[in-house]
């Protein structure tokens, strides 16, 4: 499939953030703007990049970000079923090649071109309890197929904070050496995903990282949008799961790509999110202040939550480039103008592992 030649991208300038995003196109263009650090890290690597499971909330902008950061002549290949109309055409317009593949098909996975760098984003979460066998197949069987097929590649595999048990909100958050012990089938299937990549990394010496991400956001989805929307609509905000970590999607995608340059053998976990332990009650009250609306609170804060210690990511990559205060302003503006949302709530309130 032919693609257009991408135009050179600007470099992210965090000295002058946009005041708001007028359109989704402006938002996506900003999310696809690389930092100088990302450009430098990818320049140190050899080979092309393949993104497996590009069709989710983060995949398209990660693909565009990679395309804008990689040196000319290095291919970005996006792989998915591409059930969403127009996505392949959009990616082609930005210089990204696409391949249609059902990752549950072992022969199709084995036949994919072997790129030196792989970002694995496929998985099943929302509605997973409606078909637990499929959830386990996507989250455990597919990683085993990919880990074997790409044993000679670097693999950054998206995972989740949900592999951890709840930890005290007064502590430092779960560090990477805390053994996984999560509630619910979905979270345990995510442990299984990690174990498959770990096993085959040990067997084949495959370098990689297990990218344990907690609550990436843009303006169309995420914990901030969930809370802001409830306040805007006058709906109660449940604070039982009273604290979270969040990170701007652009920062999360940039750190995922930068993990390729700090892959380990065998693969190892890295926690990625914002450094702040953020109070849901405080978020609701802050959005209420910005909107000039009363806030309804229900429940009381549990003493534990899914929280992570992101010190290792900060050591490697520095603090996220977009601070929480800037994210709040952007989300408040988006919600107040009633712009489009994905309609995919995070269900951050859940404490039983069911989504």
mmCIF file of C-alpha atoms in Angstrom:
data_model
loop_
_atom_site.group_PDB
_atom_site.id
_atom_site.type_symbol
_atom_site.label_atom_id
_atom_site.label_comp_id
_atom_site.label_asym_id
_atom_site.label_seq_id
_atom_site.Cartn_x
_atom_site.Cartn_y
_atom_site.Cartn_z
ATOM 1 C CA UNK A 1 0.000 0.000 0.000
ATOM 2 C CA UNK A 2 1.481 3.349 -1.003
ATOM 3 C CA UNK A 3 1.645 6.181 1.483
ATOM 4 C CA UNK A 4 2.215 9.884 1.210
ATOM 5 C CA UNK A 5 5.502 11.475 2.136
ATOM 6 C CA UNK A 6 5.134 12.947 5.620
ATOM 7 C CA UNK A 7 5.914 16.608 6.087
ATOM 8 C CA UNK A 8 8.577 17.419 8.684
ATOM 9 C CA UNK A 9 6.996 17.816 12.099
ATOM 10 C CA UNK A 10 7.555 20.535 14.634
ATOM 11 C CA UNK A 11 9.307 19.706 17.885
ATOM 12 C CA UNK A 12 7.254 19.889 21.071
ATOM 13 C CA UNK A 13 7.722 23.200 22.898
ATOM 14 C CA UNK A 14 6.556 22.990 26.509
ATOM 15 C CA UNK A 15 7.424 26.629 27.173
ATOM 16 C CA UNK A 16 4.207 27.718 25.435
ATOM 17 C CA UNK A 17 1.296 25.299 25.761
ATOM 18 C CA UNK A 18 -1.831 25.874 23.663
ATOM 19 C CA UNK A 19 -4.589 27.543 25.670
ATOM 20 C CA UNK A 20 -7.102 25.032 24.255
ATOM 21 C CA UNK A 21 -7.786 22.816 21.252
ATOM 22 C CA UNK A 22 -10.439 24.135 18.926
ATOM 23 C CA UNK A 23 -10.886 20.874 16.994
ATOM 24 C CA UNK A 24 -10.078 17.183 17.249
ATOM 25 C CA UNK A 25 -7.632 17.618 14.375
ATOM 26 C CA UNK A 26 -5.713 20.237 16.353
ATOM 27 C CA UNK A 27 -5.670 17.908 19.365
ATOM 28 C CA UNK A 28 -4.405 14.945 17.345
ATOM 29 C CA UNK A 29 -1.748 17.043 15.620
ATOM 30 C CA UNK A 30 -0.469 18.152 19.019
ATOM 31 C CA UNK A 31 -0.460 14.589 20.362
ATOM 32 C CA UNK A 32 1.646 13.615 17.335
ATOM 33 C CA UNK A 33 4.300 16.289 17.943
ATOM 34 C CA UNK A 34 7.543 14.673 19.196
ATOM 35 C CA UNK A 35 9.913 16.003 21.802
ATOM 36 C CA UNK A 36 13.597 16.434 21.027
ATOM 37 C CA UNK A 37 14.351 13.643 23.516
ATOM 38 C CA UNK A 38 12.101 11.201 21.656
ATOM 39 C CA UNK A 39 13.659 12.104 18.305
ATOM 40 C CA UNK A 40 17.142 11.556 19.711
ATOM 41 C CA UNK A 41 16.254 8.213 21.320
ATOM 42 C CA UNK A 42 14.694 6.785 18.158
ATOM 43 C CA UNK A 43 17.625 7.992 16.066
ATOM 44 C CA UNK A 44 19.919 5.773 18.179
ATOM 45 C CA UNK A 45 17.964 2.650 17.242
ATOM 46 C CA UNK A 46 18.217 0.624 14.075
ATOM 47 C CA UNK A 47 15.386 -0.710 11.956
ATOM 48 C CA UNK A 48 11.711 -0.150 11.282
ATOM 49 C CA UNK A 49 8.818 -0.012 13.742
ATOM 50 C CA UNK A 50 5.688 -2.171 13.829
ATOM 51 C CA UNK A 51 2.692 -1.310 16.028
ATOM 52 C CA UNK A 52 0.461 -4.295 16.763
ATOM 53 C CA UNK A 53 -3.110 -3.431 17.728
ATOM 54 C CA UNK A 54 -3.015 0.163 16.515
ATOM 55 C CA UNK A 55 -6.783 0.607 16.463
ATOM 56 C CA UNK A 56 -7.412 1.640 20.088
ATOM 57 C CA UNK A 57 -7.642 5.052 21.743
ATOM 58 C CA UNK A 58 -3.880 5.598 21.832
ATOM 59 C CA UNK A 59 -2.638 3.694 18.796
ATOM 60 C CA UNK A 60 -3.302 6.126 15.951
ATOM 61 C CA UNK A 61 -1.566 9.052 17.649
ATOM 62 C CA UNK A 62 1.322 6.807 18.763
ATOM 63 C CA UNK A 63 1.786 5.789 15.125
ATOM 64 C CA UNK A 64 1.773 9.407 13.987
ATOM 65 C CA UNK A 65 4.132 10.405 16.812
ATOM 66 C CA UNK A 66 6.555 7.657 15.798
ATOM 67 C CA UNK A 67 6.381 8.670 12.147
ATOM 68 C CA UNK A 68 7.176 12.287 13.044
ATOM 69 C CA UNK A 69 10.044 11.285 15.346
ATOM 70 C CA UNK A 70 11.781 8.594 13.282
ATOM 71 C CA UNK A 71 14.463 9.496 10.734
ATOM 72 C CA UNK A 72 13.428 9.559 7.088
ATOM 73 C CA UNK A 73 13.559 6.155 5.452
ATOM 74 C CA UNK A 74 12.561 4.221 8.578
ATOM 75 C CA UNK A 75 9.156 2.567 8.128
ATOM 76 C CA UNK A 76 6.239 2.673 10.546
ATOM 77 C CA UNK A 77 3.852 -0.244 9.974
ATOM 78 C CA UNK A 78 0.495 -0.231 11.772
ATOM 79 C CA UNK A 79 -1.278 -3.564 12.210
ATOM 80 C CA UNK A 80 -4.918 -4.112 13.218
ATOM 81 C CA UNK A 81 -8.199 -5.467 11.938
ATOM 82 C CA UNK A 82 -9.121 -1.877 10.964
ATOM 83 C CA UNK A 83 -12.826 -2.142 11.644
ATOM 84 C CA UNK A 84 -13.141 1.638 12.063
ATOM 85 C CA UNK A 85 -13.921 3.358 8.776
ATOM 86 C CA UNK A 86 -11.318 5.807 7.568
ATOM 87 C CA UNK A 87 -8.506 4.866 9.945
ATOM 88 C CA UNK A 88 -6.290 3.194 7.358
ATOM 89 C CA UNK A 89 -6.695 6.134 5.005
ATOM 90 C CA UNK A 90 -5.812 8.585 7.787
ATOM 91 C CA UNK A 91 -2.670 6.652 8.665
ATOM 92 C CA UNK A 92 -1.631 6.415 5.016
ATOM 93 C CA UNK A 93 -2.022 10.192 4.700
ATOM 94 C CA UNK A 94 0.564 10.586 7.450
ATOM 95 C CA UNK A 95 3.127 8.275 5.872
ATOM 96 C CA UNK A 96 2.267 5.149 7.876
ATOM 97 C CA UNK A 97 1.937 1.758 6.209
ATOM 98 C CA UNK A 98 -0.900 -0.531 7.301
ATOM 99 C CA UNK A 99 -1.465 -4.275 7.352
ATOM 100 C CA UNK A 100 -4.743 -6.001 8.165
ATOM 101 C CA UNK A 101 -4.249 -8.884 10.575
ATOM 102 C CA UNK A 102 -6.315 -10.830 13.082
ATOM 103 C CA UNK A 103 -3.801 -11.365 15.864
ATOM 104 C CA UNK A 104 -5.667 -14.456 17.032
ATOM 105 C CA UNK A 105 -4.633 -16.109 13.750
ATOM 106 C CA UNK A 106 -1.262 -17.729 14.471
ATOM 107 C CA UNK A 107 -0.379 -18.152 10.799
ATOM 108 C CA UNK A 108 -1.177 -14.502 10.056
ATOM 109 C CA UNK A 109 0.973 -13.324 12.975
ATOM 110 C CA UNK A 110 3.863 -15.527 11.863
ATOM 111 C CA UNK A 111 3.626 -14.095 8.346
ATOM 112 C CA UNK A 112 4.004 -10.455 9.423
ATOM 113 C CA UNK A 113 7.252 -8.768 8.359
ATOM 114 C CA UNK A 114 9.869 -8.929 11.096
ATOM 115 C CA UNK A 115 10.640 -5.380 12.181
ATOM 116 C CA UNK A 116 13.465 -4.651 14.588
ATOM 117 C CA UNK A 117 11.151 -2.665 16.859
ATOM 118 C CA UNK A 118 7.664 -3.684 17.993
ATOM 119 C CA UNK A 119 5.108 -1.887 20.154
ATOM 120 C CA UNK A 120 2.399 -4.307 21.258
ATOM 121 C CA UNK A 121 -0.874 -2.497 22.076
ATOM 122 C CA UNK A 122 -3.463 -5.219 21.509
ATOM 123 C CA UNK A 123 -5.688 -6.371 24.332
ATOM 124 C CA UNK A 124 -9.197 -6.606 25.673
ATOM 125 C CA UNK A 125 -10.580 -4.687 28.634
ATOM 126 C CA UNK A 126 -13.980 -3.032 28.476
ATOM 127 C CA UNK A 127 -16.768 -5.571 28.521
ATOM 128 C CA UNK A 128 -14.249 -8.315 29.131
ATOM 129 C CA UNK A 129 -16.394 -10.019 31.746
ATOM 130 C CA UNK A 130 -19.042 -10.630 29.097
ATOM 131 C CA UNK A 131 -16.701 -13.138 27.427
ATOM 132 C CA UNK A 132 -13.862 -14.103 29.721
ATOM 133 C CA UNK A 133 -12.475 -16.800 27.381
ATOM 134 C CA UNK A 134 -12.000 -14.159 24.671
ATOM 135 C CA UNK A 135 -10.402 -11.808 27.191
ATOM 136 C CA UNK A 136 -7.859 -14.480 28.130
ATOM 137 C CA UNK A 137 -7.247 -15.383 24.491
ATOM 138 C CA UNK A 138 -6.523 -11.761 23.565
ATOM 139 C CA UNK A 139 -4.528 -10.949 26.685
ATOM 140 C CA UNK A 140 -2.530 -14.192 27.051
ATOM 141 C CA UNK A 141 -2.661 -16.335 23.894
ATOM 142 C CA UNK A 142 -1.987 -13.466 21.480
ATOM 143 C CA UNK A 143 1.072 -12.256 23.451
ATOM 144 C CA UNK A 144 2.493 -15.787 23.300
ATOM 145 C CA UNK A 145 2.073 -15.835 19.511
ATOM 146 C CA UNK A 146 3.656 -12.393 19.145
ATOM 147 C CA UNK A 147 6.528 -13.104 21.524
ATOM 148 C CA UNK A 148 7.466 -16.190 19.511
ATOM 149 C CA UNK A 149 7.039 -14.587 16.098
ATOM 150 C CA UNK A 150 9.096 -11.512 17.039
ATOM 151 C CA UNK A 151 11.706 -13.171 19.248
ATOM 152 C CA UNK A 152 14.499 -11.313 17.416
ATOM 153 C CA UNK A 153 12.891 -7.876 17.857
ATOM 154 C CA UNK A 154 12.759 -5.333 20.654
ATOM 155 C CA UNK A 155 9.231 -5.500 22.119
ATOM 156 C CA UNK A 156 7.543 -2.868 24.248
ATOM 157 C CA UNK A 157 4.316 -4.476 25.452
ATOM 158 C CA UNK A 158 1.541 -2.314 26.850
ATOM 159 C CA UNK A 159 0.385 -3.519 30.253
ATOM 160 C CA UNK A 160 -1.501 -1.869 33.109
ATOM 161 C CA UNK A 161 -1.340 -0.757 36.735
ATOM 162 C CA UNK A 162 -4.152 -3.247 37.290
ATOM 163 C CA UNK A 163 -1.599 -6.063 37.685
ATOM 164 C CA UNK A 164 -0.832 -4.661 41.140
ATOM 165 C CA UNK A 165 -2.858 -5.122 44.304
ATOM 166 C CA UNK A 166 -4.397 -2.021 45.856
ATOM 167 C CA UNK A 167 -1.843 -0.125 47.954
ATOM 168 C CA UNK A 168 -2.252 2.469 50.742
ATOM 169 C CA UNK A 169 -3.012 5.965 49.452
ATOM 170 C CA UNK A 170 -0.610 7.375 52.064
ATOM 171 C CA UNK A 171 2.361 5.450 50.644
ATOM 172 C CA UNK A 172 4.600 5.887 47.615
ATOM 173 C CA UNK A 173 2.591 3.656 45.279
ATOM 174 C CA UNK A 174 3.389 0.210 43.916
ATOM 175 C CA UNK A 175 6.947 -0.130 42.644
ATOM 176 C CA UNK A 176 7.934 -2.519 39.875
ATOM 177 C CA UNK A 177 9.226 -5.105 42.338
ATOM 178 C CA UNK A 178 5.850 -5.539 44.058
ATOM 179 C CA UNK A 179 4.539 -9.001 43.058
ATOM 180 C CA UNK A 180 1.331 -8.899 40.983
ATOM 181 C CA UNK A 181 -1.770 -9.855 42.967
ATOM 182 C CA UNK A 182 -4.771 -8.119 41.440
ATOM 183 C CA UNK A 183 -8.547 -8.576 41.804
ATOM 184 C CA UNK A 184 -10.720 -9.844 38.950
ATOM 185 C CA UNK A 185 -10.284 -11.936 35.799
ATOM 186 C CA UNK A 186 -9.361 -9.018 33.554
ATOM 187 C CA UNK A 187 -6.445 -7.947 35.738
ATOM 188 C CA UNK A 188 -5.229 -11.520 36.125
ATOM 189 C CA UNK A 189 -5.301 -11.981 32.357
ATOM 190 C CA UNK A 190 -3.009 -8.944 32.185
ATOM 191 C CA UNK A 191 -0.589 -10.709 34.516
ATOM 192 C CA UNK A 192 -0.771 -13.614 32.076
ATOM 193 C CA UNK A 193 0.111 -11.278 29.204
ATOM 194 C CA UNK A 194 3.215 -10.132 31.018
ATOM 195 C CA UNK A 195 4.206 -13.695 31.891
ATOM 196 C CA UNK A 196 4.083 -14.742 28.239
ATOM 197 C CA UNK A 197 6.390 -11.921 27.179
ATOM 198 C CA UNK A 198 8.673 -12.669 30.139
ATOM 199 C CA UNK A 199 8.841 -16.388 29.378
ATOM 200 C CA UNK A 200 9.706 -16.052 25.712
ATOM 201 C CA UNK A 201 12.109 -13.194 26.448
ATOM 202 C CA UNK A 202 13.943 -15.533 28.808
ATOM 203 C CA UNK A 203 13.911 -18.331 26.229
ATOM 204 C CA UNK A 204 15.091 -16.274 23.261
ATOM 205 C CA UNK A 205 16.949 -13.331 24.801
ATOM 206 C CA UNK A 206 14.347 -10.907 23.441
ATOM 207 C CA UNK A 207 14.908 -7.361 24.710
ATOM 208 C CA UNK A 208 11.811 -5.546 25.886
ATOM 209 C CA UNK A 209 9.796 -3.626 28.431
ATOM 210 C CA UNK A 210 6.446 -4.323 30.067
ATOM 211 C CA UNK A 211 4.792 -0.909 29.917
ATOM 212 C CA UNK A 212 2.596 -0.714 33.026
ATOM 213 C CA UNK A 213 0.432 2.287 32.232
ATOM 214 C CA UNK A 214 -2.007 3.983 34.589
ATOM 215 C CA UNK A 215 -4.740 6.139 33.101
ATOM 216 C CA UNK A 216 -3.537 7.949 30.008
ATOM 217 C CA UNK A 217 -5.874 10.776 29.075
ATOM 218 C CA UNK A 218 -6.625 13.043 26.197
ATOM 219 C CA UNK A 219 -9.716 15.264 26.097
ATOM 220 C CA UNK A 220 -12.142 12.660 24.709
ATOM 221 C CA UNK A 221 -11.655 9.965 27.357
ATOM 222 C CA UNK A 222 -9.946 9.288 30.659
ATOM 223 C CA UNK A 223 -10.447 9.893 34.367
ATOM 224 C CA UNK A 224 -10.333 13.676 34.033
ATOM 225 C CA UNK A 225 -12.980 13.674 31.319
ATOM 226 C CA UNK A 226 -15.120 11.207 33.313
ATOM 227 C CA UNK A 227 -15.076 13.394 36.433
ATOM 228 C CA UNK A 228 -15.488 16.662 34.527
ATOM 229 C CA UNK A 229 -18.452 15.302 32.573
ATOM 230 C CA UNK A 230 -20.244 14.256 35.765
ATOM 231 C CA UNK A 231 -19.714 17.681 37.326
ATOM 232 C CA UNK A 232 -20.841 19.446 34.130
ATOM 233 C CA UNK A 233 -24.019 17.368 33.994
ATOM 234 C CA UNK A 234 -24.764 17.682 37.706
ATOM 235 C CA UNK A 235 -24.247 13.968 38.339
ATOM 236 C CA UNK A 236 -22.755 12.576 41.564
ATOM 237 C CA UNK A 237 -19.058 11.697 41.623
ATOM 238 C CA UNK A 238 -18.220 8.483 43.484
ATOM 239 C CA UNK A 239 -15.007 8.950 45.506
ATOM 240 C CA UNK A 240 -14.770 5.416 46.927
ATOM 241 C CA UNK A 241 -11.776 4.781 44.661
ATOM 242 C CA UNK A 242 -10.517 8.089 45.872
ATOM 243 C CA UNK A 243 -7.081 8.506 44.291
ATOM 244 C CA UNK A 244 -5.501 7.922 40.880
ATOM 245 C CA UNK A 245 -2.406 8.598 38.792
ATOM 246 C CA UNK A 246 -2.990 10.115 35.356
ATOM 247 C CA UNK A 247 -0.721 11.063 32.446
ATOM 248 C CA UNK A 248 -1.241 13.015 29.233
ATOM 249 C CA UNK A 249 -1.579 10.614 26.307
ATOM 250 C CA UNK A 250 1.196 12.338 24.390
ATOM 251 C CA UNK A 251 3.590 11.770 27.273
ATOM 252 C CA UNK A 252 2.520 8.135 27.654
ATOM 253 C CA UNK A 253 3.020 7.431 23.948
ATOM 254 C CA UNK A 254 6.393 9.176 23.945
ATOM 255 C CA UNK A 255 7.597 7.139 26.922
ATOM 256 C CA UNK A 256 6.380 3.918 25.273
ATOM 257 C CA UNK A 257 8.470 4.657 22.196
ATOM 258 C CA UNK A 258 11.457 5.746 24.279
ATOM 259 C CA UNK A 259 11.282 2.396 26.115
ATOM 260 C CA UNK A 260 12.586 0.797 22.915
ATOM 261 C CA UNK A 261 15.912 2.510 23.621
ATOM 262 C CA UNK A 262 16.054 1.194 27.203
ATOM 263 C CA UNK A 263 14.877 -2.369 26.561
ATOM 264 C CA UNK A 264 16.288 -5.016 28.893
ATOM 265 C CA UNK A 265 17.082 -8.719 28.562
ATOM 266 C CA UNK A 266 15.029 -10.345 29.844
ATOM 267 C CA UNK A 267 12.139 -7.922 29.504
ATOM 268 C CA UNK A 268 11.232 -5.998 32.660
ATOM 269 C CA UNK A 269 8.327 -3.870 33.913
ATOM 270 C CA UNK A 270 8.276 -0.097 34.038
ATOM 271 C CA UNK A 271 5.556 2.007 35.678
ATOM 272 C CA UNK A 272 4.287 4.930 33.613
ATOM 273 C CA UNK A 273 1.873 7.614 34.778
ATOM 274 C CA UNK A 274 1.829 11.026 36.344
ATOM 275 C CA UNK A 275 3.880 11.378 39.543
ATOM 276 C CA UNK A 276 1.035 12.898 41.552
ATOM 277 C CA UNK A 277 -1.379 10.918 43.710
ATOM 278 C CA UNK A 278 -4.474 12.797 42.589
ATOM 279 C CA UNK A 279 -7.641 12.999 44.684
ATOM 280 C CA UNK A 280 -10.909 12.328 42.870
ATOM 281 C CA UNK A 281 -12.698 14.616 45.343
ATOM 282 C CA UNK A 282 -10.223 17.390 44.604
ATOM 283 C CA UNK A 283 -10.657 16.879 40.859
ATOM 284 C CA UNK A 284 -14.441 17.152 41.160
ATOM 285 C CA UNK A 285 -14.191 20.298 43.265
ATOM 286 C CA UNK A 286 -11.665 21.849 40.893
ATOM 287 C CA UNK A 287 -13.893 21.210 37.874
ATOM 288 C CA UNK A 288 -16.855 22.581 39.835
ATOM 289 C CA UNK A 289 -14.871 25.758 40.488
ATOM 290 C CA UNK A 290 -13.909 26.096 36.843
ATOM 291 C CA UNK A 291 -17.463 25.446 35.635
ATOM 292 C CA UNK A 292 -19.153 27.510 38.345
ATOM 293 C CA UNK A 293 -21.295 24.492 39.206
ATOM 294 C CA UNK A 294 -22.088 22.692 42.481
ATOM 295 C CA UNK A 295 -20.466 19.308 43.028
ATOM 296 C CA UNK A 296 -22.251 16.204 44.283
ATOM 297 C CA UNK A 297 -20.019 13.695 46.070
ATOM 298 C CA UNK A 298 -21.051 10.148 46.942
ATOM 299 C CA UNK A 299 -19.170 7.560 48.991
ATOM 300 C CA UNK A 300 -16.049 8.033 51.066
ATOM 301 C CA UNK A 301 -12.442 7.424 50.130
ATOM 302 C CA UNK A 302 -11.075 3.920 50.623
ATOM 303 C CA UNK A 303 -7.674 3.722 52.321
ATOM 304 C CA UNK A 304 -6.212 1.892 49.298
ATOM 305 C CA UNK A 305 -6.191 2.390 45.531
ATOM 306 C CA UNK A 306 -4.403 1.372 42.331
ATOM 307 C CA UNK A 307 -1.421 3.710 42.626
ATOM 308 C CA UNK A 308 2.069 3.419 41.176
ATOM 309 C CA UNK A 309 5.534 4.660 41.966
ATOM 310 C CA UNK A 310 6.871 6.086 38.696
ATOM 311 C CA UNK A 311 10.357 6.912 39.960
ATOM 312 C CA UNK A 312 12.136 4.646 37.472
ATOM 313 C CA UNK A 313 10.383 6.224 34.473
ATOM 314 C CA UNK A 314 11.236 9.673 35.821
ATOM 315 C CA UNK A 315 14.875 8.629 36.203
ATOM 316 C CA UNK A 316 14.982 7.472 32.586
ATOM 317 C CA UNK A 317 12.770 10.052 30.910
ATOM 318 C CA UNK A 318 12.291 12.937 33.329
ATOM 319 C CA UNK A 319 8.920 14.167 34.526
ATOM 320 C CA UNK A 320 6.045 14.056 32.017
ATOM 321 C CA UNK A 321 6.131 17.118 29.790
ATOM 322 C CA UNK A 322 2.467 18.142 30.268
ATOM 323 C CA UNK A 323 1.676 18.915 33.926
ATOM 324 C CA UNK A 324 -1.611 18.028 35.601
ATOM 325 C CA UNK A 325 -2.650 21.670 35.866
ATOM 326 C CA UNK A 326 -2.430 22.062 32.082
ATOM 327 C CA UNK A 327 -4.443 18.897 31.507
ATOM 328 C CA UNK A 328 -7.182 20.196 33.820
ATOM 329 C CA UNK A 329 -7.511 23.400 31.832
ATOM 330 C CA UNK A 330 -7.708 21.622 28.502
ATOM 331 C CA UNK A 331 -10.282 19.093 29.731
ATOM 332 C CA UNK A 332 -12.442 21.751 31.384
ATOM 333 C CA UNK A 333 -12.549 23.772 28.158
ATOM 334 C CA UNK A 334 -13.378 20.688 26.066
ATOM 335 C CA UNK A 335 -16.195 19.539 28.343
ATOM 336 C CA UNK A 336 -17.655 23.040 28.736
ATOM 337 C CA UNK A 337 -17.845 23.362 24.945
ATOM 338 C CA UNK A 338 -19.453 19.906 24.842
ATOM 339 C CA UNK A 339 -17.013 18.548 22.285
ATOM 340 C CA UNK A 340 -17.025 14.916 21.159
ATOM 341 C CA UNK A 341 -16.206 12.176 23.658
ATOM 342 C CA UNK A 342 -15.423 8.536 22.887
ATOM 343 C CA UNK A 343 -18.174 7.263 25.192
ATOM 344 C CA UNK A 344 -15.727 4.811 26.793
ATOM 345 C CA UNK A 345 -15.687 5.526 30.537
ATOM 346 C CA UNK A 346 -12.658 4.324 32.444
ATOM 347 C CA UNK A 347 -14.808 2.810 35.218
ATOM 348 C CA UNK A 348 -12.131 4.003 37.612
ATOM 349 C CA UNK A 349 -14.673 3.669 40.441
ATOM 350 C CA UNK A 350 -14.588 -0.133 40.242
ATOM 351 C CA UNK A 351 -12.817 -1.937 43.086
ATOM 352 C CA UNK A 352 -13.847 -5.500 42.197
ATOM 353 C CA UNK A 353 -11.841 -5.781 38.960
ATOM 354 C CA UNK A 354 -14.980 -5.882 36.801
ATOM 355 C CA UNK A 355 -15.125 -3.504 33.869
#
